[in-house]
Amino acid sequence: MLQLKALSLLFIVFLSSTNLSEIRSLYAELTTSKAKQKAFVAYMQKTDTATPILQAYKGASYILQSKTTSERKLRKQFFMKGAKLIDDAAVKEPNNIEIRLIRLSIQENIPKALGYNANILDDVAKIREGLKNITDAELKQYIARYIKQSKSFK
């Protein structure tokens, strides 16, 4: 039984790390076209939320869906579900700066009237604090690219 649990955990870690590079790439290109947005949403719909980081990206995909849905009730449902997934992921791993970056990118770029902007300063502080401890070169570069264009880091 213990071996089965260890094997399952190993599979989840492998699956998440395999997909994470592609997810980051899709997420970084969201602003370039509607096709990229649709590709990200479609990819995340078939991605399991086995880890908090995948949960946060899936939450971002729901928020993106809320922006493209014309039905008002569905927009609200997608937005609320997405924000909850992202916030829950941040609670599970409060020092994960990639999760903080996802939440920051959402909160910076949605209308202030939605009221989902309470974590911007805290997320910026956590990202600044944690950036020096990142050993993953791809992740470090990914975060640095976001920081360069972010209005919260100016």
Coordinates of N, CA and C in Angstrom, one line a residue:
M1 N 0.8 -1.2 0.0 CA 0.0 0.0 0.0 C 0.9 1.3 0.0
L2 N 1.9 1.2 0.8 CA 2.8 2.4 0.9 C 3.5 2.6 -0.4
Q3 N 3.9 1.5 -1.1 CA 4.6 1.6 -2.4 C 3.6 2.2 -3.4
L4 N 2.4 1.9 -3.4 CA 1.4 2.4 -4.3 C 1.2 3.9 -4.1
K5 N 1.2 4.4 -2.8 CA 1.1 5.8 -2.5 C 2.3 6.5 -3.0
A6 N 3.5 6.0 -2.8 CA 4.7 6.6 -3.3 C 4.8 6.7 -4.8
L7 N 4.3 5.6 -5.4 CA 4.3 5.6 -6.9 C 3.3 6.7 -7.4
S8 N 2.2 6.8 -6.8 CA 1.1 7.8 -7.2 C 1.7 9.2 -7.0
L9 N 2.4 9.4 -5.9 CA 2.9 10.7 -5.6 C 4.0 11.1 -6.7
L10 N 4.8 10.1 -7.0 CA 5.9 10.3 -8.0 C 5.3 10.6 -9.4
F11 N 4.2 9.9 -9.7 CA 3.5 10.2 -11.0 C 2.9 11.6 -11.0
I12 N 2.3 12.0 -9.9 CA 1.8 13.4 -9.8 C 2.9 14.4 -10.0
V13 N 4.0 14.2 -9.3 CA 5.1 15.2 -9.4 C 5.6 15.2 -10.9
F14 N 5.8 14.0 -11.5 CA 6.3 14.0 -12.9 C 5.3 14.6 -13.8
L15 N 4.0 14.3 -13.6 CA 3.0 14.9 -14.5 C 3.0 16.4 -14.4
S16 N 3.0 17.0 -13.2 CA 3.0 18.4 -13.0 C 4.3 19.1 -13.6
S17 N 5.4 18.5 -13.3 CA 6.6 19.1 -13.9 C 6.7 19.1 -15.4
T18 N 6.1 18.0 -15.9 CA 6.1 17.9 -17.4 C 5.2 19.0 -18.0
N19 N 4.1 19.2 -17.4 CA 3.1 20.1 -18.0 C 3.5 21.6 -17.6
L20 N 4.2 21.8 -16.6 CA 4.4 23.2 -16.1 C 5.1 24.1 -17.1
S21 N 6.1 23.6 -17.8 CA 6.8 24.4 -18.8 C 5.8 24.9 -19.9
E22 N 5.0 23.9 -20.3 CA 4.0 24.3 -21.4 C 3.0 25.2 -20.8
I23 N 2.5 25.0 -19.6 CA 1.5 25.9 -19.0 C 2.1 27.3 -18.9
R24 N 3.3 27.4 -18.4 CA 3.9 28.7 -18.2 C 4.0 29.4 -19.6
S25 N 4.4 28.7 -20.6 CA 4.5 29.3 -21.9 C 3.2 29.8 -22.4
L26 N 2.2 29.0 -22.3 CA 0.8 29.4 -22.7 C 0.3 30.6 -21.9
Y27 N 0.6 30.6 -20.6 CA 0.2 31.7 -19.8 C 0.9 33.0 -20.1
A28 N 2.1 32.9 -20.4 CA 2.9 34.1 -20.7 C 2.5 34.8 -22.0
E29 N 1.8 34.0 -22.9 CA 1.4 34.5 -24.2 C 0.0 34.9 -24.3
L30 N -0.7 34.9 -23.2 CA -2.2 35.1 -23.2 C -2.6 36.5 -23.8
T31 N -1.7 37.5 -23.6 CA -2.1 38.8 -24.2 C -1.8 39.0 -25.6
T32 N -1.2 38.0 -26.3 CA -0.8 38.1 -27.7 C -2.0 37.9 -28.7
S33 N -3.0 37.0 -28.3 CA -4.1 36.8 -29.2 C -5.2 36.0 -28.5
K34 N -6.4 36.1 -29.1 CA -7.6 35.3 -28.6 C -7.3 33.8 -28.7
A35 N -6.6 33.5 -29.8 CA -6.3 32.1 -30.0 C -5.4 31.5 -28.9
K36 N -4.5 32.3 -28.4 CA -3.6 31.8 -27.3 C -4.5 31.7 -26.0
Q37 N -5.4 32.6 -25.8 CA -6.3 32.5 -24.7 C -7.1 31.3 -24.7
K38 N -7.7 31.0 -25.9 CA -8.5 29.8 -26.0 C -7.6 28.5 -25.8
A39 N -6.4 28.5 -26.3 CA -5.5 27.4 -26.2 C -5.2 27.1 -24.7
F40 N -5.0 28.2 -24.0 CA -4.7 28.1 -22.5 C -5.9 27.5 -21.8
V41 N -7.1 28.1 -22.0 CA -8.3 27.6 -21.4 C -8.5 26.1 -21.7
A42 N -8.4 25.8 -23.0 CA -8.6 24.4 -23.4 C -7.6 23.4 -22.7
Y43 N -6.4 23.9 -22.6 CA -5.3 23.1 -22.0 C -5.6 22.9 -20.5
M44 N -6.0 23.9 -19.9 CA -6.2 23.9 -18.4 C -7.5 23.1 -18.1
Q45 N -8.5 23.1 -19.0 CA -9.7 22.3 -18.7 C -9.4 20.8 -18.6
K46 N -8.4 20.3 -19.3 CA -8.0 18.9 -19.2 C -6.9 18.6 -18.3
T47 N -6.5 19.7 -17.5 CA -5.4 19.5 -16.6 C -5.9 19.3 -15.2
D48 N -5.5 18.3 -14.5 CA -5.9 18.0 -13.1 C -5.2 19.0 -12.2
T49 N -5.9 19.3 -11.1 CA -5.4 20.3 -10.1 C -4.7 19.5 -9.0
A50 N -3.8 18.6 -9.3 CA -3.1 17.8 -8.4 C -2.2 18.5 -7.4
T51 N -1.7 19.7 -7.8 CA -0.8 20.4 -7.0 C -1.4 21.9 -6.9
P52 N -1.0 22.6 -5.8 CA -1.5 24.0 -5.7 C -1.1 24.9 -6.9
I53 N 0.0 24.6 -7.5 CA 0.4 25.5 -8.7 C -0.5 25.2 -9.9
L54 N -0.8 24.0 -10.1 CA -1.8 23.7 -11.2 C -3.2 24.2 -10.8
Q55 N -3.5 24.2 -9.6 CA -4.8 24.7 -9.1 C -4.8 26.2 -9.4
A56 N -3.8 26.9 -9.2 CA -3.7 28.4 -9.4 C -3.8 28.7 -10.9
Y57 N -3.1 27.9 -11.8 CA -3.2 28.2 -13.2 C -4.7 27.8 -13.7
K58 N -5.3 26.8 -13.1 CA -6.6 26.5 -13.5 C -7.6 27.6 -13.1
G59 N -7.3 28.2 -11.9 CA -8.1 29.3 -11.5 C -8.0 30.5 -12.4
A60 N -6.8 30.7 -12.9 CA -6.6 31.8 -13.9 C -7.3 31.5 -15.2
S61 N -7.4 30.3 -15.6 CA -8.2 29.9 -16.8 C -9.7 30.2 -16.6
Y62 N -10.2 29.9 -15.4 CA -11.6 30.3 -15.2 C -11.8 31.8 -15.2
I63 N -10.9 32.5 -14.7 CA -11.1 34.0 -14.7 C -11.0 34.5 -16.2
L64 N -10.1 33.9 -16.9 CA -10.0 34.2 -18.4 C -11.4 33.9 -19.1
Q65 N -11.9 32.7 -18.7 CA -13.2 32.4 -19.3 C -14.3 33.4 -18.9
S66 N -14.2 33.9 -17.7 CA -15.2 34.9 -17.3 C -15.2 36.2 -18.1
K67 N -14.0 36.5 -18.7 CA -13.8 37.7 -19.5 C -14.4 37.4 -20.9
T68 N -14.5 36.2 -21.3 CA -14.9 35.9 -22.7 C -16.3 35.4 -22.8
T69 N -17.0 35.2 -21.7 CA -18.3 34.6 -21.7 C -19.3 35.8 -21.7
S70 N -20.3 35.7 -22.6 CA -21.3 36.8 -22.7 C -22.4 36.7 -21.7
E71 N -22.7 35.5 -21.2 CA -23.8 35.3 -20.2 C -23.3 35.8 -18.8
R72 N -24.0 36.8 -18.3 CA -23.6 37.5 -17.0 C -23.5 36.5 -15.9
K73 N -24.4 35.6 -15.7 CA -24.4 34.7 -14.6 C -23.2 33.7 -14.7
L74 N -22.9 33.3 -15.9 CA -21.7 32.4 -16.1 C -20.4 33.2 -15.8
R75 N -20.4 34.4 -16.3 CA -19.2 35.3 -16.0 C -18.9 35.3 -14.5
K76 N -19.9 35.6 -13.7 CA -19.7 35.7 -12.3 C -19.3 34.3 -11.7
Q77 N -19.9 33.2 -12.2 CA -19.5 31.9 -11.7 C -18.1 31.6 -12.0
F78 N -17.7 31.8 -13.2 CA -16.3 31.5 -13.6 C -15.3 32.4 -12.8
F79 N -15.6 33.6 -12.6 CA -14.8 34.5 -11.9 C -14.6 34.1 -10.5
M80 N -15.7 33.8 -9.8 CA -15.7 33.4 -8.4 C -15.0 32.1 -8.2
K81 N -15.2 31.1 -9.1 CA -14.5 29.8 -9.0 C -13.0 30.0 -9.2
G82 N -12.6 30.8 -10.2 CA -11.2 31.0 -10.5 C -10.5 31.7 -9.3
A83 N -11.1 32.8 -8.8 CA -10.5 33.5 -7.7 C -10.4 32.6 -6.5
K84 N -11.4 31.7 -6.2 CA -11.3 30.8 -5.1 C -10.2 29.8 -5.3
L85 N -10.0 29.2 -6.5 CA -8.9 28.3 -6.7 C -7.6 28.9 -6.5
I86 N -7.4 30.1 -7.0 CA -6.1 30.8 -6.8 C -5.8 31.1 -5.4
D87 N -6.8 31.7 -4.7 CA -6.6 32.0 -3.3 C -6.4 30.8 -2.4
D88 N -7.1 29.7 -2.7 CA -6.9 28.4 -2.0 C -5.5 27.9 -2.2
A89 N -5.0 28.0 -3.4 CA -3.6 27.6 -3.7 C -2.6 28.4 -2.9
A90 N -2.9 29.7 -2.8 CA -2.0 30.6 -2.1 C -2.0 30.3 -0.6
V91 N -3.1 29.8 -0.1 CA -3.2 29.5 1.3 C -2.4 28.1 1.6
K92 N -2.6 27.2 0.6 CA -1.9 25.9 0.7 C -0.4 26.1 0.7
E93 N 0.1 27.0 -0.2 CA 1.5 27.2 -0.3 C 1.8 28.7 -0.3
P94 N 1.8 29.3 0.9 CA 1.9 30.8 1.0 C 3.3 31.4 0.5
N95 N 4.3 30.5 0.5 CA 5.6 31.0 0.0 C 5.9 30.7 -1.4
N96 N 5.0 30.1 -2.1 CA 5.2 29.8 -3.5 C 5.0 31.0 -4.4
I97 N 6.1 31.5 -4.9 CA 6.1 32.8 -5.5 C 5.5 32.7 -6.9
E98 N 5.4 31.5 -7.5 CA 4.7 31.4 -8.8 C 3.2 31.5 -8.6
I99 N 2.7 31.0 -7.5 CA 1.3 31.1 -7.3 C 1.0 32.6 -7.0
R100 N 1.9 33.3 -6.2 CA 1.7 34.7 -6.0 C 1.8 35.5 -7.3
L101 N 2.6 35.1 -8.2 CA 2.7 35.8 -9.5 C 1.5 35.6 -10.3
I102 N 0.9 34.4 -10.3 CA -0.4 34.2 -11.0 C -1.5 35.1 -10.4
R103 N -1.6 35.1 -9.1 CA -2.6 36.0 -8.5 C -2.3 37.5 -8.8
L104 N -1.1 37.9 -8.7 CA -0.7 39.3 -9.0 C -1.1 39.6 -10.4
S105 N -0.8 38.8 -11.3 CA -1.1 39.1 -12.8 C -2.6 39.2 -13.0
I106 N -3.3 38.4 -12.3 CA -4.8 38.6 -12.4 C -5.3 39.9 -11.8
Q107 N -4.8 40.1 -10.5 CA -5.3 41.3 -9.8 C -4.9 42.6 -10.4
E108 N -3.7 42.6 -11.1 CA -3.3 43.8 -11.7 C -4.1 44.1 -13.0
N109 N -4.6 43.1 -13.6 CA -5.2 43.3 -15.0 C -6.7 43.1 -15.1
I110 N -7.4 43.0 -13.9 CA -8.8 43.0 -14.0 C -9.3 44.3 -13.5
P111 N -10.6 44.7 -13.8 CA -11.1 46.0 -13.4 C -11.2 46.1 -11.8
K112 N -10.8 47.2 -11.3 CA -10.8 47.4 -9.9 C -12.2 47.2 -9.3
A113 N -13.2 47.5 -10.1 CA -14.6 47.4 -9.6 C -14.9 46.0 -9.2
L114 N -14.2 45.0 -9.6 CA -14.5 43.7 -9.2 C -14.1 43.4 -7.8
G115 N -13.2 44.2 -7.3 CA -12.8 44.1 -5.9 C -11.8 43.0 -5.6
Y116 N -11.2 42.4 -6.6 CA -10.3 41.3 -6.4 C -8.9 41.9 -6.6
N117 N -8.4 42.7 -5.6 CA -7.1 43.4 -5.7 C -6.5 43.5 -4.4
A118 N -7.0 42.9 -3.4 CA -6.5 43.1 -2.0 C -5.1 42.5 -1.7
N119 N -4.6 41.6 -2.6 CA -3.3 41.0 -2.3 C -2.1 41.5 -3.1
I120 N -2.3 42.5 -3.8 CA -1.2 43.0 -4.7 C 0.0 43.4 -3.9
L121 N -0.1 44.2 -2.9 CA 1.2 44.6 -2.2 C 1.8 43.4 -1.5
D122 N 1.0 42.5 -0.9 CA 1.6 41.3 -0.2 C 2.3 40.4 -1.2
D123 N 1.6 40.2 -2.4 CA 2.2 39.3 -3.4 C 3.5 39.9 -4.0
V124 N 3.5 41.2 -4.2 CA 4.8 41.8 -4.7 C 5.9 41.6 -3.7
A125 N 5.6 41.8 -2.4 CA 6.6 41.7 -1.3 C 7.1 40.2 -1.3
K126 N 6.2 39.3 -1.4 CA 6.6 37.8 -1.3 C 7.4 37.5 -2.5
I127 N 7.1 38.0 -3.7 CA 7.8 37.7 -4.9 C 9.2 38.3 -4.8
R128 N 9.3 39.5 -4.4 CA 10.7 40.2 -4.2 C 11.5 39.4 -3.2
E129 N 10.9 39.0 -2.1 CA 11.6 38.2 -1.1 C 12.0 36.8 -1.5
G130 N 11.2 36.2 -2.3 CA 11.5 34.8 -2.7 C 12.3 34.7 -4.0
L131 N 12.4 35.7 -4.7 CA 13.1 35.6 -6.0 C 14.6 35.2 -5.9
K132 N 15.2 35.7 -4.8 CA 16.6 35.4 -4.6 C 16.9 33.9 -4.3
N133 N 15.8 33.2 -3.8 CA 16.0 31.8 -3.4 C 15.6 30.8 -4.5
I134 N 15.2 31.3 -5.7 CA 14.8 30.4 -6.8 C 16.0 29.7 -7.4
T135 N 16.0 28.4 -7.5 CA 17.1 27.7 -8.2 C 16.8 27.3 -9.6
D136 N 15.5 27.2 -9.9 CA 15.0 26.8 -11.2 C 15.2 28.0 -12.2
A137 N 16.1 27.8 -13.1 CA 16.4 28.9 -14.0 C 15.2 29.3 -14.9
E138 N 14.5 28.3 -15.4 CA 13.3 28.6 -16.2 C 12.3 29.5 -15.4
L139 N 12.0 29.1 -14.2 CA 11.1 29.8 -13.3 C 11.6 31.2 -13.1
K140 N 12.9 31.3 -12.8 CA 13.5 32.7 -12.5 C 13.3 33.6 -13.7
Q141 N 13.6 33.1 -14.9 CA 13.4 33.9 -16.1 C 12.0 34.3 -16.3
Y142 N 11.1 33.3 -16.1 CA 9.6 33.5 -16.3 C 9.2 34.7 -15.4
I143 N 9.6 34.6 -14.1 CA 9.2 35.7 -13.2 C 9.8 37.0 -13.5
A144 N 11.1 37.0 -13.9 CA 11.8 38.2 -14.3 C 11.1 38.9 -15.5
R145 N 10.7 38.1 -16.5 CA 9.9 38.7 -17.6 C 8.7 39.4 -17.2
Y146 N 8.0 38.8 -16.2 CA 6.7 39.4 -15.7 C 7.0 40.7 -15.0
I147 N 8.0 40.6 -14.1 CA 8.4 41.8 -13.3 C 8.7 43.0 -14.2
K148 N 9.4 42.8 -15.3 CA 9.8 43.9 -16.2 C 8.6 44.6 -16.8
Q149 N 7.5 43.9 -17.0 CA 6.3 44.6 -17.6 C 5.2 45.0 -16.5
S150 N 5.4 44.5 -15.3 CA 4.4 44.7 -14.3 C 4.4 46.2 -13.8
K151 N 3.2 46.7 -13.6 CA 3.1 48.1 -13.1 C 3.3 48.1 -11.6
S152 N 3.2 47.0 -10.9 CA 3.4 46.9 -9.5 C 4.8 46.9 -9.0
F153 N 5.7 46.6 -10.0 CA 7.2 46.6 -9.6 C 7.9 47.8 -10.1
K154 N 7.2 48.8 -10.6 CA 7.8 50.1 -11.1 C 8.2 50.9 -9.9

